[in-house]
Amino acid sequence: MNAAFVTLVTNEDYALGALALARSLRLSNPRHRLVVMTTRTDVDLDSLQKAGCEIRPVEAIPVSDEFARRHARSALHAAAPYTKGTKPKFHSPLDNFCKLRLWEYEEFDRVVFLDADTVVVRNIEKLFRYPEFAAAPNLYETLNDMHRLNSGVFVAEPSRRTFDSMMASLDVPGKFWRRTDQTFLESFFPDWHGLPYVFNALQYIYFHLPDLWRWESIRVIHYQYEKPWEENHPRTQQLQPLIDLWHTILDGKPIPAKLDPLTITR
Ligand code: UDP
Ligand code: MN
């Protein structure tokens, strides 16, 4: 099976995120490559290349002016405010839709997409054996989160047909995807397969649902909302151990053995 990890980078901030992700994958999942999709040629991605990533330029998804206006940062934040956490200034909602481009990568039988604000602390190769479309729940506050998916980690089967079909239903008159690609994917794959939440442990679980934060079973940490490289963000104190771990990985140090005694030596 031809399989790859894929992430997306459209600016310098997410390039830094992707670097930590790349370094974590090299330690935890050395057998598979990481493809970095990017819309930018003016952002320095040398360190990502040095970390073993394959850089692939992609075009932004072609959308109508109305669609772009509705999903611009200020319009989206006004129409569907974020009440549970803050989004960094460098987050442009419209850019999220570029993830869909991975369905064009037909040379891969399976792709595991990972947001650039994730780190992989254990082996996750088994995800390549899951069918399309598989994602973990958007679990970070209450049980009520369980019926929604989070699009920061998902399993896809690239197919240009699927991509074309997505393009036909994405930008239809008046359509507003309040959580961008996430809302779209949930609607496009209504019978999505559920992954265990440990394959996409959202950082807010750490303080909202501490009983579920089991270091020994967590495989992917996803820094949703505030990013670990934002200095003194509003959740810094609540998330300090997770932020420290992210910096350890970015610095190229090994994933602490205490966290994962089994996989690191593989
Ligand atoms: N992304 C990007 N540039 C942007 C917005 C998003 O490169 O301006 C990519 C990046 O891979 C990021 C993902 O899309 O991790 C989704 O955005 P983010 O992780 O910030 O959303 P959250 O997980 O906080 O909902
Ligand atoms: Mn994310």
Coordinates of C-alpha atoms in Angstrom, one line a residue, residues 39-249:
T39 CA 0.1 27.6 -1.3
R40 CA 3.2 29.7 -0.8
T41 CA 6.4 30.0 -2.6
D42 CA 7.7 33.0 -0.5
V43 CA 7.7 31.2 2.8
D44 CA 10.9 29.6 3.9
L45 CA 10.3 25.9 4.1
D46 CA 14.0 24.8 4.1
S47 CA 13.9 23.5 7.6
L48 CA 10.9 21.4 6.7
Q49 CA 12.8 19.9 3.8
K50 CA 15.8 19.3 6.0
A51 CA 13.5 17.5 8.4
G52 CA 12.7 15.1 5.6
C53 CA 9.4 16.5 4.3
E54 CA 8.3 16.6 0.7
I55 CA 7.1 20.0 -0.2
R56 CA 4.2 20.2 -2.7
P57 CA 2.9 23.5 -4.0
V58 CA -0.9 23.5 -4.3
E59 CA -3.3 26.1 -5.7
A60 CA -5.9 27.5 -3.4
I61 CA -9.3 26.1 -4.0
P62 CA -11.0 28.2 -6.7
V63 CA -14.1 29.7 -5.1
S64 CA -16.5 32.6 -6.0
D65 CA -16.0 36.1 -4.6
E66 CA -19.1 35.7 -2.5
F67 CA -17.9 32.4 -1.0
A68 CA -14.5 34.0 -0.2
R69 CA -16.2 37.0 1.4
R70 CA -18.5 34.9 3.6
H71 CA -15.5 32.8 4.8
A72 CA -13.1 35.6 5.3
R73 CA -11.8 35.8 8.9
S74 CA -13.8 38.8 10.1
A75 CA -17.0 37.7 8.4
L76 CA -16.8 34.2 9.7
H77 CA -16.0 35.3 13.2
A78 CA -19.0 37.6 13.1
A79 CA -21.4 35.1 11.8
A80 CA -20.2 32.2 13.9
P81 CA -18.3 33.5 16.9
Y82 CA -15.8 31.3 18.7
T83 CA -17.0 31.3 22.3
K84 CA -14.9 28.5 23.7
G85 CA -11.4 29.5 22.8
T86 CA -9.4 32.0 20.7
K87 CA -8.1 31.7 17.2
P88 CA -4.7 33.2 16.5
K89 CA -4.5 36.2 14.2
F90 CA -2.5 34.2 11.7
H91 CA -5.4 31.7 11.1
S92 CA -7.2 32.4 7.9
P93 CA -10.4 30.2 7.7
L94 CA -10.5 30.2 3.9
D95 CA -7.1 28.5 3.8
N96 CA -8.5 25.4 5.6
F97 CA -10.3 24.3 2.5
C98 CA -6.9 23.6 0.8
K99 CA -6.8 20.3 2.8
L100 CA -9.3 19.0 0.2
R101 CA -6.5 19.1 -2.4
L102 CA -5.1 15.8 -1.0
W103 CA -7.9 13.9 -2.7
E104 CA -6.1 14.8 -5.9
Y105 CA -3.0 12.7 -4.8
E106 CA -4.2 9.5 -6.5
E107 CA -0.7 7.9 -6.3
F108 CA -1.5 7.2 -2.6
D109 CA -4.0 4.5 -1.6
R110 CA -4.4 6.1 1.8
V111 CA -3.5 9.4 3.3
V112 CA -3.6 10.4 6.9
F113 CA -4.0 14.1 7.1
L114 CA -2.7 15.9 10.2
D115 CA -3.1 19.6 11.0
A116 CA 0.1 21.5 11.3
D117 CA -0.7 22.1 15.0
T118 CA -0.5 18.5 15.9
V119 CA 2.4 16.3 17.2
V120 CA 2.4 12.5 16.9
V121 CA 3.9 11.0 20.1
R122 CA 3.3 7.3 19.3
N123 CA 3.1 5.0 16.3
I124 CA -0.1 5.5 14.3
E125 CA 0.6 3.4 11.2
K126 CA -2.6 1.4 11.8
L127 CA -4.6 4.4 10.7
F128 CA -3.6 3.6 7.1
R129 CA -5.7 0.4 7.4
Y130 CA -8.9 2.4 8.3
P131 CA -11.4 3.1 5.5
E132 CA -12.4 6.5 4.2
F133 CA -13.7 8.6 5.9
A134 CA -12.4 8.2 9.4
A135 CA -11.9 10.9 12.0
A136 CA -12.0 11.3 15.7
P137 CA -14.8 13.1 17.6
N138 CA -14.5 16.9 18.3
L139 CA -14.2 16.0 21.9
Y140 CA -12.9 18.7 24.2
E141 CA -15.5 19.9 26.6
T142 CA -18.5 17.6 27.2
L143 CA -20.0 14.4 26.0
N144 CA -22.2 16.4 23.7
D145 CA -19.1 16.8 21.5
M146 CA -19.1 13.2 20.5
H147 CA -21.5 13.5 17.6
R148 CA -19.2 15.9 15.8
L149 CA -16.0 15.1 14.0
N150 CA -12.7 17.1 14.2
S151 CA -10.9 17.5 10.9
G152 CA -7.4 17.9 12.4
V153 CA -6.7 14.2 11.9
F154 CA -8.4 12.1 9.3
V155 CA -8.0 9.1 7.0
A156 CA -8.8 9.6 3.3
E157 CA -8.6 7.7 0.1
P158 CA -7.4 10.1 -2.6
S159 CA -9.6 10.1 -5.8
R160 CA -10.0 12.8 -8.3
R161 CA -13.6 11.7 -8.7
T162 CA -14.2 12.4 -5.0
F163 CA -12.4 15.7 -5.3
D164 CA -14.5 16.8 -8.3
S165 CA -17.6 15.8 -6.4
M166 CA -16.5 17.8 -3.4
M167 CA -15.9 20.8 -5.7
A168 CA -19.5 20.5 -7.0
S169 CA -21.0 20.7 -3.5
L170 CA -18.6 23.1 -1.7
D171 CA -19.3 26.5 -3.3
V172 CA -23.0 26.5 -3.9
P173 CA -24.9 29.8 -3.7
G174 CA -25.4 31.1 -0.2
K175 CA -23.6 28.2 1.4
F176 CA -21.8 29.0 4.7
W177 CA -19.6 26.3 6.3
R178 CA -19.3 27.7 9.8
R179 CA -16.3 25.6 10.7
T180 CA -14.9 25.5 7.2
D181 CA -13.5 22.2 6.0
Q182 CA -14.7 20.5 9.2
T183 CA -18.3 21.3 8.7
F184 CA -17.9 20.5 5.0
L185 CA -16.4 17.1 5.6
E186 CA -19.0 16.2 8.1
S187 CA -21.7 17.0 5.6
F188 CA -19.9 15.2 2.7
F189 CA -19.2 12.0 4.7
P190 CA -22.4 11.8 6.9
D191 CA -21.6 8.2 7.9
W192 CA -17.9 8.9 8.8
H193 CA -16.1 6.2 10.8
G194 CA -15.1 7.2 14.3
L195 CA -11.5 6.9 15.4
P196 CA -10.6 6.6 19.1
Y197 CA -10.1 10.1 20.5
V198 CA -6.5 9.3 21.4
F199 CA -5.6 9.6 17.7
N200 CA -6.6 13.3 18.0
A201 CA -6.4 14.3 21.6
L202 CA -7.6 18.0 21.6
Q203 CA -5.5 20.0 24.1
Y204 CA -8.6 21.3 25.9
I205 CA -9.3 17.7 27.1
Y206 CA -6.4 18.3 29.4
F207 CA -8.3 20.8 31.6
H208 CA -12.0 20.2 30.7
L209 CA -11.9 16.4 30.9
P210 CA -8.8 15.5 32.8
D211 CA -9.9 12.0 33.4
L212 CA -9.6 11.3 29.7
W213 CA -6.1 12.7 29.5
R214 CA -4.2 9.5 29.8
W215 CA -0.6 10.1 28.7
E216 CA 0.0 6.4 28.2
S217 CA -2.7 6.0 25.6
I218 CA -2.5 9.3 23.7
R219 CA -1.0 9.1 20.2
V220 CA -1.6 12.5 18.7
I221 CA -1.8 15.8 20.5
H222 CA -3.8 18.5 18.7
Y223 CA -3.3 22.1 19.8
Q224 CA -6.7 23.4 18.7
Y225 CA -7.5 27.0 19.3
E226 CA -4.4 28.7 20.9
K227 CA -1.0 27.5 19.5
P228 CA 1.9 26.4 21.6
W229 CA 4.2 28.8 19.8
E230 CA 2.0 31.8 20.6
E231 CA 3.6 33.6 23.6
N232 CA 1.5 34.0 26.7
H233 CA -1.8 33.0 25.1
P234 CA -4.9 32.9 27.4
R235 CA -4.5 29.2 28.1
T236 CA -0.8 29.2 28.8
Q237 CA -1.0 28.3 32.5
Q238 CA -3.7 25.6 32.0
L239 CA -1.7 23.9 29.2
Q240 CA 1.9 24.4 30.4
P241 CA 3.0 20.7 30.3
L242 CA 1.6 20.3 26.8
I243 CA 3.3 23.5 25.6
D244 CA 6.6 22.3 27.2
L245 CA 6.3 19.0 25.3
W246 CA 5.7 20.7 22.0
H247 CA 8.8 22.8 22.5
T248 CA 10.9 19.8 23.4
I249 CA 9.9 18.2 20.2

